[in-house]
Amino acid sequence: MSQKKGNLLWSKVNCDLSPWILDAVAAEGFENMTPVQASTIPLFSGNKDVVVEAVTGSGKTISFVIPILQRLCRATDFKRGHVFAMVIAPTRELAIQINNVFESILKYYPEDEEIQKQMGIPKDIKTQQIVGSLTSFQEDMQTFMEEKPQILVGTPGKLAEFISSSAIIKKTKDFDCLVLDEADRLLDISFEATIREIVRKLPRQKRIGLFSATISSAGDMIFKIGMANPVKIAVKSSNTMNAAPKTLSINYLVVKPDDKIKMLFNLLSSLDFKKTIIYFPTCVSVNYFYAMFCHLLHQASEKTQSELKFFSIHGKLQLKARVKTLENFAANAKTDKSILMATDVAARGIDIPDVDLVIQMDPPTDPDVFLHRCGRTGRANKVGKAIVLLNEGREEDYLEFMRVKKVDMGNFSDMHPEVDLSKLDLNLSMAYGFKNRLDKIVERWILEDRSRYDLSVRSYVGFVRYYSKHSALSIFRLETFDYIGMAKAYGLIRLPRMPETKYIDDAKLEEFKDGWLIKKQINLDEFKYLNEQKEAARLEELKNTTKKEQEKLKRKEMKKLNEAWSNKTNARESRDTRREKMKRKREAIEKEIAAQKGSDDSDEDIQEDWKDIVRSKKKKKQGAVMGNFDGL
Ligand SMILES: Nc1ncnc2c1ncn2[C@@H]1O[C@H](COP(=O)(O)OP(=O)(O)OP(=O)(O)O)[C@@H](O)[C@H]1O
């Protein structure tokens, strides 16, 4: 359904909206409706179910907030204390943001009882956010009973739990309207069962609205949620070839993996922007690079330090910290440039109006997420730029892959001939006043503290695992991936042993003996943690390992002697010894990993990786996967 130009004045909306709603949108500075609002509000305020696909930042939130409020204003016999509508979002940040949009409109709700009577609207309208972790179930329940909100906004798990309580279920008899924001995400495999559970608990007779910027299979979604005859509203960019808003330009930059971090810093210094979001693959990589970038900033000139500020957000942080970070990032005016380093927890729906640049360190594993990440800029007709860094080699094919999905990307170098990307080190020392080459600064920083080395390895291993999960497997191939280049980008001093390293070319491996990527090798036994407790634990562990190794050597010697004496081989004994050896090795690796188990989700992944190694070693008669690295 398309909307003719000129019909976007709120006064021309194709349905009756309460005067206070019209006042509210005007007071919020929304002069005209956006096309998706003009198409959706009349249908969803009426009796239609809707499936709405419109580009990022096109105002979809208001397209369901207003219909819900309008329907509630019309529901004269709706019993107070009951649930009228529910909005579900995939992340807590997004649910909180949607609740804020409701509140921003409800600020203008008439308080005068006379006016309320004249308009025939309820005494007040309240919303409640059900997102967990900020409040307990009991607190949510108490708030619900006391405040009597008609609208609940929350995340799937928490809402499912909340409405499963018999006290709430009784209060959904007159339920009217259910909205799934980022519906494609909510109906994917991770949330679908919970959403179905919620839908099953609600009365059959209700309006449903599904909203997203990426709805690839509306039929599938409609079937999953059991909607009857919904209207499909698709609002694309005026350039029909493009699934992104027309004010958003998407560029790609092909880069050698070794140069990735340098390239990023070059972009940050040479591009004019106020706020940028940089996407990293995993929580642990955000932690690691955030610490590294703060250190780099510390090494830069005072001028640079006063101009840049880094923030970080990922799903393993407490919700309170995440919300605070988003607020601080949005509000930061102390420095010219604010940089938010994030995982995909901040990919969908997040609306920070001043973000004018998005950088993706790597393409996301799910191609739909690409548009959502880019769409954090170029919102509401504002100009924005998104850049994705592609590894030289095979990843250039991603351009064609995305073109089929109606995402057209321009070559960054063609679009920005003024940005010199040739002399990266020189540019960096000039722009940031670094006294040394960036990789040297990083190397020294890592060698100062073993925990940074651990973190670098965990980030890298997490990245390889992430890479293996790409849906476009023909492009993102583990077999052809530049493991060494990427290890350098991650500032690794030594390549960790992992199953995937078997794909590395032998000749290349020769160059990096025992996996060392730095010129001056170090004795890992003497590589210290700055943290005293951690260091004491490491020394203790080292002592035990050395003792064990000595015993092992002794046993070996004895065996040799015995063999020489008896001059016969006992096949069973050697098999048993091998088994015992493997068991001890596995226990040692697992113990080491358990000792390192910190706050990040990737730890489990790493444990899996090492189990893989143990398994593959068992299988591989010829011994180690490669070299004699100490790994983690
Ligand atoms: N009618 C309007 N006029 C001007 N700005 C608007 C209007 N409606 C909404 N906006 C603003 O547009 C921005 C984007 O809106 P919103 O977050 O609803 O986009 P969206 O379509 O849901 O995006 P996404 O797909 O990324 O979630 C918000 O800052 C909002 O305040």
PDB file of C-alpha atoms and ligand atoms in Angstrom, residues 10 29-34 36-37 54-64 94 97 101 181-182 212-213 347-351 353 372 375-376 379-380, ligand 1:
ATOM      1  CA  TRP A  10      -2.101  14.939  10.654  1.00  0.00           C
ATOM      2  CA  GLY A  29       7.167  18.435  16.777  1.00  0.00           C
ATOM      3  CA  PHE A  30       5.818  15.815  14.384  1.00  0.00           C
ATOM      4  CA  GLU A  31       4.525  18.218  11.750  1.00  0.00           C
ATOM      5  CA  ASN A  32       3.460  15.567   9.275  1.00  0.00           C
ATOM      6  CA  MET A  33       2.790  11.888   9.443  1.00  0.00           C
ATOM      7  CA  THR A  34       5.447   9.654   7.997  1.00  0.00           C
ATOM      8  CA  VAL A  36       4.013   4.375   7.315  1.00  0.00           C
ATOM      9  CA  GLN A  37       1.981   6.278   9.913  1.00  0.00           C
ATOM     10  CA  ALA A  54       8.840  -0.115   6.603  1.00  0.00           C
ATOM     11  CA  VAL A  55      12.460   0.999   6.468  1.00  0.00           C
ATOM     12  CA  THR A  56      14.415   1.688   9.651  1.00  0.00           C
ATOM     13  CA  GLY A  57      13.734   5.023  11.343  1.00  0.00           C
ATOM     14  CA  SER A  58      10.463   5.574   9.462  1.00  0.00           C
ATOM     15  CA  GLY A  59       8.333   6.045  12.582  1.00  0.00           C
ATOM     16  CA  LYS A  60       6.789   2.607  13.041  1.00  0.00           C
ATOM     17  CA  THR A  61       6.577   3.034  16.828  1.00  0.00           C
ATOM     18  CA  ILE A  62       4.105   5.919  16.574  1.00  0.00           C
ATOM     19  CA  SER A  63       2.153   3.848  14.019  1.00  0.00           C
ATOM     20  CA  PHE A  64       1.182   1.402  16.730  1.00  0.00           C
ATOM     21  CA  LEU A  94      13.761  -1.503  23.086  1.00  0.00           C
ATOM     22  CA  GLN A  97      12.244   2.890  24.650  1.00  0.00           C
ATOM     23  CA  VAL A 101       7.308   6.809  23.486  1.00  0.00           C
ATOM     24  CA  ASP A 181       7.710  -4.928  17.343  1.00  0.00           C
ATOM     25  CA  GLU A 182      10.649  -6.430  15.413  1.00  0.00           C
ATOM     26  CA  SER A 212       9.582  -4.635  11.372  1.00  0.00           C
ATOM     27  CA  ALA A 213      11.966  -3.209   8.796  1.00  0.00           C
ATOM     28  CA  ALA A 347      21.186  -3.400  16.526  1.00  0.00           C
ATOM     29  CA  ARG A 348      17.393  -3.343  16.376  1.00  0.00           C
ATOM     30  CA  GLY A 349      15.021  -0.538  17.152  1.00  0.00           C
ATOM     31  CA  ILE A 350      17.340   1.646  19.231  1.00  0.00           C
ATOM     32  CA  ASP A 351      16.589   5.259  18.392  1.00  0.00           C
ATOM     33  CA  PRO A 353      18.644  10.694  16.922  1.00  0.00           C
ATOM     34  CA  HIS A 372      19.021  -3.007  11.324  1.00  0.00           C
ATOM     35  CA  GLY A 375      19.481   1.773  10.313  1.00  0.00           C
ATOM     36  CA  ARG A 376      20.684   3.210  13.645  1.00  0.00           C
ATOM     37  CA  ARG A 379      16.624   7.974  10.755  1.00  0.00           C
ATOM     38  CA  ALA A 380      13.565  10.179  10.361  1.00  0.00           C
TER      39      ALA A 380
HETATM   40  N1  LIG B   1       5.726  11.973  12.163  1.00  0.00           N
HETATM   41  C1  LIG B   1       6.980  12.114  12.510  1.00  0.00           C
HETATM   42  N2  LIG B   1       7.664  13.203  12.153  1.00  0.00           N
HETATM   43  C2  LIG B   1       8.953  13.347  12.512  1.00  0.00           C
HETATM   44  N3  LIG B   1       9.647  12.458  13.215  1.00  0.00           N
HETATM   45  C3  LIG B   1       9.021  11.346  13.594  1.00  0.00           C
HETATM   46  C4  LIG B   1       7.655  11.104  13.274  1.00  0.00           C
HETATM   47  N4  LIG B   1       7.301   9.927  13.792  1.00  0.00           N
HETATM   48  C5  LIG B   1       8.379   9.436  14.422  1.00  0.00           C
HETATM   49  N5  LIG B   1       9.407  10.275  14.303  1.00  0.00           N
HETATM   50  C6  LIG B   1      10.765  10.116  14.835  1.00  0.00           C
HETATM   51  O1  LIG B   1      11.447   9.193  13.976  1.00  0.00           O
HETATM   52  C7  LIG B   1      12.419   8.462  14.716  1.00  0.00           C
HETATM   53  C8  LIG B   1      12.344   7.013  14.347  1.00  0.00           C
HETATM   54  O2  LIG B   1      11.131   6.465  14.766  1.00  0.00           O
HETATM   55  P1  LIG B   1      10.977   4.942  15.198  1.00  0.00           P
HETATM   56  O3  LIG B   1      11.956   4.622  16.244  1.00  0.00           O
HETATM   57  O4  LIG B   1       9.563   4.695  15.484  1.00  0.00           O
HETATM   58  O5  LIG B   1      11.417   4.236  13.839  1.00  0.00           O
HETATM   59  P2  LIG B   1      11.199   2.723  13.395  1.00  0.00           P
HETATM   60  O6  LIG B   1      10.543   2.758  12.082  1.00  0.00           O
HETATM   61  O7  LIG B   1      10.548   1.965  14.480  1.00  0.00           O
HETATM   62  O8  LIG B   1      12.718   2.282  13.215  1.00  0.00           O
HETATM   63  P3  LIG B   1      13.398   0.839  13.450  1.00  0.00           P
HETATM   64  O9  LIG B   1      12.939  -0.037  12.330  1.00  0.00           O
HETATM   65  O10 LIG B   1      14.829   1.130  13.380  1.00  0.00           O
HETATM   66  O11 LIG B   1      12.946   0.358  14.776  1.00  0.00           O
HETATM   67  C9  LIG B   1      12.153   8.732  16.176  1.00  0.00           C
HETATM   68  O12 LIG B   1      13.157   9.579  16.690  1.00  0.00           O
HETATM   69  C10 LIG B   1      10.809   9.435  16.197  1.00  0.00           C
HETATM   70  O13 LIG B   1      10.714  10.383  17.223  1.00  0.00           O
END
